[in-house]
mmCIF file with all atom_site columns, C-alpha atoms in Angstrom:
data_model
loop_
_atom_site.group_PDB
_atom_site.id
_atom_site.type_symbol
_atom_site.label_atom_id
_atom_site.label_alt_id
_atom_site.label_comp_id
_atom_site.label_asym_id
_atom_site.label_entity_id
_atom_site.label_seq_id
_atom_site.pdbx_PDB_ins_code
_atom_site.Cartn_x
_atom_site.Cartn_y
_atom_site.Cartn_z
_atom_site.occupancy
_atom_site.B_iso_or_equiv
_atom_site.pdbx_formal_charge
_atom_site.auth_seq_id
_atom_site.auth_comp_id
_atom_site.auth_asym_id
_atom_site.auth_atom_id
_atom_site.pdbx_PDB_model_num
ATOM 1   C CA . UNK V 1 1   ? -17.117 169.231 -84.325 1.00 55.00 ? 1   UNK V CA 1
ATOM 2   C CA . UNK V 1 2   ? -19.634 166.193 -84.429 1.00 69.00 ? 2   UNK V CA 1
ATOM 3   C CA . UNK V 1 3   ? -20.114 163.984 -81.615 1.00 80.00 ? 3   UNK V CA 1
ATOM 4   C CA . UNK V 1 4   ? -18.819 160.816 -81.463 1.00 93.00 ? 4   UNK V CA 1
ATOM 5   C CA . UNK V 1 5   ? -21.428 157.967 -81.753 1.00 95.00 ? 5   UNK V CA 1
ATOM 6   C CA . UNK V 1 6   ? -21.510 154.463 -80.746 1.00 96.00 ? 6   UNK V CA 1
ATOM 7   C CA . UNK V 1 7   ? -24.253 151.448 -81.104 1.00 97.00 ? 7   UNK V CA 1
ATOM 8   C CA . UNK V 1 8   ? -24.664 148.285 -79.196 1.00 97.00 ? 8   UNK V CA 1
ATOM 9   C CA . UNK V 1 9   ? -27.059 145.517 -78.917 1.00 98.00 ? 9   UNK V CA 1
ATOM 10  C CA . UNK V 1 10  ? -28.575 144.515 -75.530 1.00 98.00 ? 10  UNK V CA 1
ATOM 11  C CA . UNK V 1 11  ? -28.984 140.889 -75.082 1.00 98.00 ? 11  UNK V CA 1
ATOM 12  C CA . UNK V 1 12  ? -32.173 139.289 -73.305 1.00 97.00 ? 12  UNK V CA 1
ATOM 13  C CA . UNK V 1 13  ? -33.828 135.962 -72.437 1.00 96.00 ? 13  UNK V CA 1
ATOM 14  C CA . UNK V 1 14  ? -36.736 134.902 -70.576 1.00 91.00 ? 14  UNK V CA 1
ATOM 15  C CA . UNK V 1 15  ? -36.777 131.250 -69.138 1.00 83.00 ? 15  UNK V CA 1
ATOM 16  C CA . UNK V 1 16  ? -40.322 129.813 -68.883 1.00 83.00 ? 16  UNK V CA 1
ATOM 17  C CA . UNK V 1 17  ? -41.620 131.541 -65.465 1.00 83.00 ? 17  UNK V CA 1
ATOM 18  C CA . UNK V 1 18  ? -38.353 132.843 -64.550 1.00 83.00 ? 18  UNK V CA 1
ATOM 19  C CA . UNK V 1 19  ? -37.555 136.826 -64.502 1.00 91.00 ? 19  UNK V CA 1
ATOM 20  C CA . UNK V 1 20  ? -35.975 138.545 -67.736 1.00 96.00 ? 20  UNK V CA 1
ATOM 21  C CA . UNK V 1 21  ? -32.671 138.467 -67.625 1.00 97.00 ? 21  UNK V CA 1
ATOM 22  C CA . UNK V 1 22  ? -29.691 141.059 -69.731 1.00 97.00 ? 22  UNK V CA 1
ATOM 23  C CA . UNK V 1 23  ? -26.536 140.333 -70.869 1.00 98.00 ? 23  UNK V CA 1
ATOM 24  C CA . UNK V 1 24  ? -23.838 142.696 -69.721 1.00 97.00 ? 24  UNK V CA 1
ATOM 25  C CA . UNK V 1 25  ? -20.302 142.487 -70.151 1.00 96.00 ? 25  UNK V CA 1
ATOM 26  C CA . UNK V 1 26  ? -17.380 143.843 -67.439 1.00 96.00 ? 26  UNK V CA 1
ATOM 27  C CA . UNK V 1 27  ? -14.993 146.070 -69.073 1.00 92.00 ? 27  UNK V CA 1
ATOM 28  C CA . UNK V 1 28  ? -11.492 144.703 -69.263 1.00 90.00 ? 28  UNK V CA 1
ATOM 29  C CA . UNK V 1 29  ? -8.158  146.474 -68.423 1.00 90.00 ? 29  UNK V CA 1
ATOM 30  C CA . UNK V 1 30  ? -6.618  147.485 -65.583 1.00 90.00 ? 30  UNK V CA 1
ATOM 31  C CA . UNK V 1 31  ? -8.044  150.914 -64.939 1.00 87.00 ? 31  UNK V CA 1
ATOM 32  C CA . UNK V 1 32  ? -11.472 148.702 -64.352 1.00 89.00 ? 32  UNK V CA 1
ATOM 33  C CA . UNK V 1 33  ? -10.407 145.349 -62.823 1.00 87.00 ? 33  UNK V CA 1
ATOM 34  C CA . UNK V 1 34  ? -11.177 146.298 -59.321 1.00 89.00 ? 34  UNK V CA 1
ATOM 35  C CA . UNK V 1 35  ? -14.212 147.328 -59.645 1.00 91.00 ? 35  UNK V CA 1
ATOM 36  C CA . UNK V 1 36  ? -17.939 146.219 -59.894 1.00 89.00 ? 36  UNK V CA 1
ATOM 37  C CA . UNK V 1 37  ? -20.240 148.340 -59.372 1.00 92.00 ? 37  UNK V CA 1
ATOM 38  C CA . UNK V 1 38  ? -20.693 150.759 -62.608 1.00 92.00 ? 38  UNK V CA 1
ATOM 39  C CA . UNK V 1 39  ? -18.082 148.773 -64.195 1.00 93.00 ? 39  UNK V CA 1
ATOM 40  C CA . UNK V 1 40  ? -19.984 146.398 -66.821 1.00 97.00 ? 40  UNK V CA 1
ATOM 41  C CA . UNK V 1 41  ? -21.793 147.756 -70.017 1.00 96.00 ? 41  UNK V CA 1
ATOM 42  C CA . UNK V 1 42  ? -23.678 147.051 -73.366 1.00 97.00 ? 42  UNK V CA 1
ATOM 43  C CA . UNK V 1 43  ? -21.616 145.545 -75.718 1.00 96.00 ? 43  UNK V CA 1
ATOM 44  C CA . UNK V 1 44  ? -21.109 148.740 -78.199 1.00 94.00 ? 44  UNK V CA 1
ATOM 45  C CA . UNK V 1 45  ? -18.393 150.872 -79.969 1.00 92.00 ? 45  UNK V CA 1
ATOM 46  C CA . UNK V 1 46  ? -17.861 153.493 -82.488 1.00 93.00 ? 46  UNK V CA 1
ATOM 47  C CA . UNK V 1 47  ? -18.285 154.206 -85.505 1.00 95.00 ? 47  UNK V CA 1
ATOM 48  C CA . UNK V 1 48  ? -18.205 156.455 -88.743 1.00 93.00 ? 48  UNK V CA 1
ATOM 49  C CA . UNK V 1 49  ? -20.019 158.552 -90.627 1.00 92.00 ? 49  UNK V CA 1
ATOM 50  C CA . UNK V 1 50  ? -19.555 155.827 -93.473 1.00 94.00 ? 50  UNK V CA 1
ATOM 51  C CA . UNK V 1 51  ? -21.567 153.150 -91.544 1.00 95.00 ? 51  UNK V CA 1
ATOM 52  C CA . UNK V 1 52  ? -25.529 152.948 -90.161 1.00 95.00 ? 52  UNK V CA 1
ATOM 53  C CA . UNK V 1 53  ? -25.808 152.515 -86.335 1.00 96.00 ? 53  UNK V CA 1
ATOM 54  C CA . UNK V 1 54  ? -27.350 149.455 -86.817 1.00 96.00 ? 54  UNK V CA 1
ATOM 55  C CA . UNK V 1 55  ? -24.473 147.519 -88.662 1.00 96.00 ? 55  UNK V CA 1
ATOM 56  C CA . UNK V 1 56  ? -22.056 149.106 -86.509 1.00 96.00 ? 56  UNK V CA 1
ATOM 57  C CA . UNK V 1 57  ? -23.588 147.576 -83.370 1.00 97.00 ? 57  UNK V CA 1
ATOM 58  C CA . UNK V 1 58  ? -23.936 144.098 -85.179 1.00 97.00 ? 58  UNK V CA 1
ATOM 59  C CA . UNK V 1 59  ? -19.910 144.453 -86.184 1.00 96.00 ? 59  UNK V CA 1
ATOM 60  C CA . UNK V 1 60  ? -19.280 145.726 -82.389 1.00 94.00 ? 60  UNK V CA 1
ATOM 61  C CA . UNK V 1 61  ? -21.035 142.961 -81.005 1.00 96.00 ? 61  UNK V CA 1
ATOM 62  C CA . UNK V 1 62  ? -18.714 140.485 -82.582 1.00 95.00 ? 62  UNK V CA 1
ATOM 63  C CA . UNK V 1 63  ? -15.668 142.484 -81.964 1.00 92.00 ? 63  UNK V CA 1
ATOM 64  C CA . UNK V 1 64  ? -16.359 143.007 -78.145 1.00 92.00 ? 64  UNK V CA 1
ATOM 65  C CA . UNK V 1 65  ? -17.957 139.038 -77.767 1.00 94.00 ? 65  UNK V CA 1
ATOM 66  C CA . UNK V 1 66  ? -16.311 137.035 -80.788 1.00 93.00 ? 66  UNK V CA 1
ATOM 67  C CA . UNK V 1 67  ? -19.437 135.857 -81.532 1.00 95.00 ? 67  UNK V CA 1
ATOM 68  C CA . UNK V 1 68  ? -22.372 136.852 -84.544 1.00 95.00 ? 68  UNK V CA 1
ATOM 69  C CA . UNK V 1 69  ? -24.684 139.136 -83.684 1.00 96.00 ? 69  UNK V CA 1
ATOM 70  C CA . UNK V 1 70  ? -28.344 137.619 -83.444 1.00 95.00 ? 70  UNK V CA 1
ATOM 71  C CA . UNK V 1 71  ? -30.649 137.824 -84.992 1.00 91.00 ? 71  UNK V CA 1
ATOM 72  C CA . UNK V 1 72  ? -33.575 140.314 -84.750 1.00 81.00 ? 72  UNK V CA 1
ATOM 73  C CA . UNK V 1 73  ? -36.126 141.130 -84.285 1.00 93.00 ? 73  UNK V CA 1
ATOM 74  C CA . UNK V 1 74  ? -34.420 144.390 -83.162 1.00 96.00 ? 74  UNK V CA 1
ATOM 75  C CA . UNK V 1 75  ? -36.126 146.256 -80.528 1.00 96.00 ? 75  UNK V CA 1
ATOM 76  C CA . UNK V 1 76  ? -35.191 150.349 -81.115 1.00 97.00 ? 76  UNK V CA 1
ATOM 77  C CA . UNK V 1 77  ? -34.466 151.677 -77.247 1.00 98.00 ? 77  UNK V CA 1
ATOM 78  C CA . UNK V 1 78  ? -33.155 154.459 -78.735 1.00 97.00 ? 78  UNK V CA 1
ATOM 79  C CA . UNK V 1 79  ? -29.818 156.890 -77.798 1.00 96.00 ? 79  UNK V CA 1
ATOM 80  C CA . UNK V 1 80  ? -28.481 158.276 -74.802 1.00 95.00 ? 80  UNK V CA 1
ATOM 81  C CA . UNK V 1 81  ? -25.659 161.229 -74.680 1.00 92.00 ? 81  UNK V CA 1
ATOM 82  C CA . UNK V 1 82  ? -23.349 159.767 -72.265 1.00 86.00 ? 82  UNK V CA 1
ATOM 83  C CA . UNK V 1 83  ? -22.211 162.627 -69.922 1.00 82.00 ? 83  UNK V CA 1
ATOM 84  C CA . UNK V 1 84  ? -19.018 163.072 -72.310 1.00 84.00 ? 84  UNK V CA 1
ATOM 85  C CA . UNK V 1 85  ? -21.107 164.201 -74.864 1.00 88.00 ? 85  UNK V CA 1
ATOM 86  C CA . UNK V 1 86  ? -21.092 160.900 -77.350 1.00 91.00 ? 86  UNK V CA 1
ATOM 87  C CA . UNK V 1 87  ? -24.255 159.767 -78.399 1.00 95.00 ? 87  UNK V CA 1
ATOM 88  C CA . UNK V 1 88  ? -24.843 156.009 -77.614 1.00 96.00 ? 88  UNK V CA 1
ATOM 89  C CA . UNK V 1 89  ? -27.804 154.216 -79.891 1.00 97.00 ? 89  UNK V CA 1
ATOM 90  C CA . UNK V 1 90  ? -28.913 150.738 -78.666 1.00 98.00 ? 90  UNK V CA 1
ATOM 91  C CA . UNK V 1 91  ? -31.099 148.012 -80.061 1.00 97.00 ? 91  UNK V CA 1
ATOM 92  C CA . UNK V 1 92  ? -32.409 144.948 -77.702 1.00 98.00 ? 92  UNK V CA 1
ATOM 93  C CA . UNK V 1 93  ? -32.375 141.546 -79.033 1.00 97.00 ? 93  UNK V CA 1
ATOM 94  C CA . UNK V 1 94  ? -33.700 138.355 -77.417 1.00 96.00 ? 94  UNK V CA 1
ATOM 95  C CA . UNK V 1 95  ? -30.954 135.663 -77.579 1.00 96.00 ? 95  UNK V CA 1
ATOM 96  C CA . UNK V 1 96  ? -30.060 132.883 -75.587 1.00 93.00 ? 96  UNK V CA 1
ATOM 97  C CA . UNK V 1 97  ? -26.376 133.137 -75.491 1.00 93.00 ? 97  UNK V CA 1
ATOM 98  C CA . UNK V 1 98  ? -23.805 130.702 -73.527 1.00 95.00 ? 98  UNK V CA 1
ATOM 99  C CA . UNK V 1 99  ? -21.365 133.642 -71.704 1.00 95.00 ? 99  UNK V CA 1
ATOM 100 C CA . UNK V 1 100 ? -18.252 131.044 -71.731 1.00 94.00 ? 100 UNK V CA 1
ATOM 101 C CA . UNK V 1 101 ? -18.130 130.850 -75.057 1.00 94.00 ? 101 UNK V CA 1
ATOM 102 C CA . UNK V 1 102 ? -17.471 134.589 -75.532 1.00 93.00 ? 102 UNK V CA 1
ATOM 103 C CA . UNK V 1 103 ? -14.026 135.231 -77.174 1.00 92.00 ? 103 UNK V CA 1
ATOM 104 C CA . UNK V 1 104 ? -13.710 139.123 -76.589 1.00 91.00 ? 104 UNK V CA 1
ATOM 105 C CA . UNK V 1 105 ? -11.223 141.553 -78.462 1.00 88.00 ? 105 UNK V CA 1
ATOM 106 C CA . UNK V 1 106 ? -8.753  143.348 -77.212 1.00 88.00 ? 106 UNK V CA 1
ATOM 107 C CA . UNK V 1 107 ? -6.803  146.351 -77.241 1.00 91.00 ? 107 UNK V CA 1
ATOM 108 C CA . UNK V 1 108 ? -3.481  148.010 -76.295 1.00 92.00 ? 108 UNK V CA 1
ATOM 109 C CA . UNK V 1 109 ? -2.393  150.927 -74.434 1.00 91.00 ? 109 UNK V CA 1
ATOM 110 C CA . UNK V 1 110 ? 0.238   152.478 -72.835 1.00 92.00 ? 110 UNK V CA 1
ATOM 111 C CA . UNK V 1 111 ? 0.602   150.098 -69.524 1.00 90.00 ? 111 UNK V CA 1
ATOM 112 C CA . UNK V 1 112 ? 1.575   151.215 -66.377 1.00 87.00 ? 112 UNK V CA 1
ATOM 113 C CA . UNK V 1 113 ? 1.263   154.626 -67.754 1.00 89.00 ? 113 UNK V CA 1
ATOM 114 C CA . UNK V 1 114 ? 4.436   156.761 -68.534 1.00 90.00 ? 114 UNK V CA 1
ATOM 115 C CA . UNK V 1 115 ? 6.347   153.582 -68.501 1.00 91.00 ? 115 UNK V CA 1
ATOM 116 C CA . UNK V 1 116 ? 6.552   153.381 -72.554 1.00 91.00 ? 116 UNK V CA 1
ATOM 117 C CA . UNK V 1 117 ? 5.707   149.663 -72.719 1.00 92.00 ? 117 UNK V CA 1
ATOM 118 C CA . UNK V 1 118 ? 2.162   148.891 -74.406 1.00 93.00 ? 118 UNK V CA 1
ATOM 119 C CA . UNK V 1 119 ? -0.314  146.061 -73.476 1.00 92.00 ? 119 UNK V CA 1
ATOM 120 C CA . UNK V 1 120 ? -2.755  144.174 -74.904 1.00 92.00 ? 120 UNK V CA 1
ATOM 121 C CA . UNK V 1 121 ? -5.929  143.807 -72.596 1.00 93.00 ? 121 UNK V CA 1
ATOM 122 C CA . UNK V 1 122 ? -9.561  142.021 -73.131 1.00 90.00 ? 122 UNK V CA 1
ATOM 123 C CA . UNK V 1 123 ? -11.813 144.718 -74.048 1.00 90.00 ? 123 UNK V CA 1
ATOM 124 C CA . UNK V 1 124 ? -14.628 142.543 -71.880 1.00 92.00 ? 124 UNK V CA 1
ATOM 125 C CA . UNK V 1 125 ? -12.997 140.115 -69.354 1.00 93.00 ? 125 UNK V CA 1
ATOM 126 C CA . UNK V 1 126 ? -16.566 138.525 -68.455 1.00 94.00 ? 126 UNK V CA 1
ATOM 127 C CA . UNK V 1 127 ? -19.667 137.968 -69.886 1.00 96.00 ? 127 UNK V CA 1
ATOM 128 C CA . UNK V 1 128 ? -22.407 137.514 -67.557 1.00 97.00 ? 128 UNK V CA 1
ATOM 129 C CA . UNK V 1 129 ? -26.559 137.318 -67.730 1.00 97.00 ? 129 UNK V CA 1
ATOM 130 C CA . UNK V 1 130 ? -28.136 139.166 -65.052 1.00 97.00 ? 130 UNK V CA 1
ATOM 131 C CA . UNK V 1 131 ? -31.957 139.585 -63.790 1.00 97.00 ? 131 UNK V CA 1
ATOM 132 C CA . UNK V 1 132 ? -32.726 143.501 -63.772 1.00 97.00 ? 132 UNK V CA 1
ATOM 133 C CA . UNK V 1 133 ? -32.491 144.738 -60.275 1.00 97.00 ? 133 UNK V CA 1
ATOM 134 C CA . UNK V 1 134 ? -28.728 143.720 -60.063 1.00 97.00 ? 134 UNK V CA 1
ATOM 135 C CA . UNK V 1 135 ? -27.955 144.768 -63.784 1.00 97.00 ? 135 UNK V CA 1
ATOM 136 C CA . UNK V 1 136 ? -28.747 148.323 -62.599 1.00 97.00 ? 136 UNK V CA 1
ATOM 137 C CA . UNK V 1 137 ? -26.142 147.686 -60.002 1.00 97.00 ? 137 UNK V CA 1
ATOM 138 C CA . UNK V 1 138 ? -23.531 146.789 -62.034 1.00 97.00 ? 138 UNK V CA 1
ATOM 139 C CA . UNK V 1 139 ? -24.358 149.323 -65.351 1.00 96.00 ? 139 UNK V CA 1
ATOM 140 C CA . UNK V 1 140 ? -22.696 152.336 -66.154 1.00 93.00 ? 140 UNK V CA 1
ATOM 141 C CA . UNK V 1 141 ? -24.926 154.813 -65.004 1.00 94.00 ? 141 UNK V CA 1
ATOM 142 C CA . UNK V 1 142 ? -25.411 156.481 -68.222 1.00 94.00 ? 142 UNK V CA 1
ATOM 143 C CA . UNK V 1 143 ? -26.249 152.655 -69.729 1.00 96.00 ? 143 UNK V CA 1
ATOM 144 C CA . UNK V 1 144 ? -29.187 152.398 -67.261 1.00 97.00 ? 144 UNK V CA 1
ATOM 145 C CA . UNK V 1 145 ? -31.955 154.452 -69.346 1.00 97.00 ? 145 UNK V CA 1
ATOM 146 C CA . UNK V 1 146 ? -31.609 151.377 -71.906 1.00 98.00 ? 146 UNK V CA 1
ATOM 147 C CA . UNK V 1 147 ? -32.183 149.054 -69.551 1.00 98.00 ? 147 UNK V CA 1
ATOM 148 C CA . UNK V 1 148 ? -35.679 150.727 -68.413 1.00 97.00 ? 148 UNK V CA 1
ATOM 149 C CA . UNK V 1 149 ? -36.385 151.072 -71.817 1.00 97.00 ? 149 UNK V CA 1
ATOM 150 C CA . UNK V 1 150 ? -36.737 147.680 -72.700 1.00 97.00 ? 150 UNK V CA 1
ATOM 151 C CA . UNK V 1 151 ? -38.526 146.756 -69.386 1.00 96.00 ? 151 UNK V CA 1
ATOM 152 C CA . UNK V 1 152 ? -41.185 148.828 -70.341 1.00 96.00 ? 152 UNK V CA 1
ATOM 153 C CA . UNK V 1 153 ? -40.880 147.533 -73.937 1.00 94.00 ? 153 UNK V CA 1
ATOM 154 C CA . UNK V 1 154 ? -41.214 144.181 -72.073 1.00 93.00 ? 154 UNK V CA 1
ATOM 155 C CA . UNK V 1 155 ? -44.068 145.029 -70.010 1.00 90.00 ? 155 UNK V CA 1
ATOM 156 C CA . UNK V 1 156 ? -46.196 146.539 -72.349 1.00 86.00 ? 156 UNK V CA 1
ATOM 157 C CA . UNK V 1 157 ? -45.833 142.912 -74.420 1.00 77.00 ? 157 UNK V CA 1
ATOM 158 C CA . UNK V 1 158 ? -47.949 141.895 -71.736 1.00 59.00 ? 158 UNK V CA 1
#
């Protein structure tokens, strides 16, 4: 049996002299709504054997923001197995983005569970920019090795 495989985009800007910051969105539903820490992620998803990484992060973007992908230059930070075993691959893309204008998907499950009724949740409920040292705070752990990967893309930019 294959591995499942997802592909997202990470978001960044850079103000004149003001720190990088990474967009990061806070997973919605209610197994997640108490919590912060670990809680937020790249915008990513899924996807087929029928479909390159790269488009499928571009159509995952849109379905988890509401909004186009940008546009590149893509940055390759490469994949991560996540410590269920699918294999996450992530491009960064500078983009200036206003968070409040976000219009995320949803989806439904089974809510409270064993009670038969279905719900329809936000798959993000916020959209946030965030300078490095807290966006490592607020990552999924297994997210994090993108994260240093484009600081020291970043960094060796000069």
């Amino acid at each position: 049996m294959t591995a499942k495989r997802s592909a997202g985009l990470l978001l960044f800007r850079r103000h004149p002299g003001a720190e990088v910051e990474i967009l990061l969105g806070h997973m919605g539903g209610p197994l997640w709504e108490r919590r912060d820490a670990g809680a937020w992620s790249i915008p990513k998803g899924e996807y087929g054997p029928d479909e390159t990484p790269r488009d499928a992060a571009r159509r995952e973007f849109t379905e988890e923001i509401g909004l186009p992908p940008p546009e590149g230059p893509y940055l390759p930070l490469g994949e991560v197995r996540m410590v269920g075993g699918k294999l996450v691959t992530v491009w960064a893309v500078r983009a200036d983005l206003d968070p409040a204008l976000a219009v995320p998907g949803t989806f439904t499950m089974e809510w409270p569970p064993k009670s038969g009724r279905t719900e329809e949740f936000p798959e993000l409920d916020r959209v946030e920019w965030f300078v490095p040292a807290v966006a490592r705070t607020k990552l999924v752990v297994s997210q994090i090795p993108f994260l240093e990967r484009l600081l020291g893309v970043l960094a060796n930019e000069g």
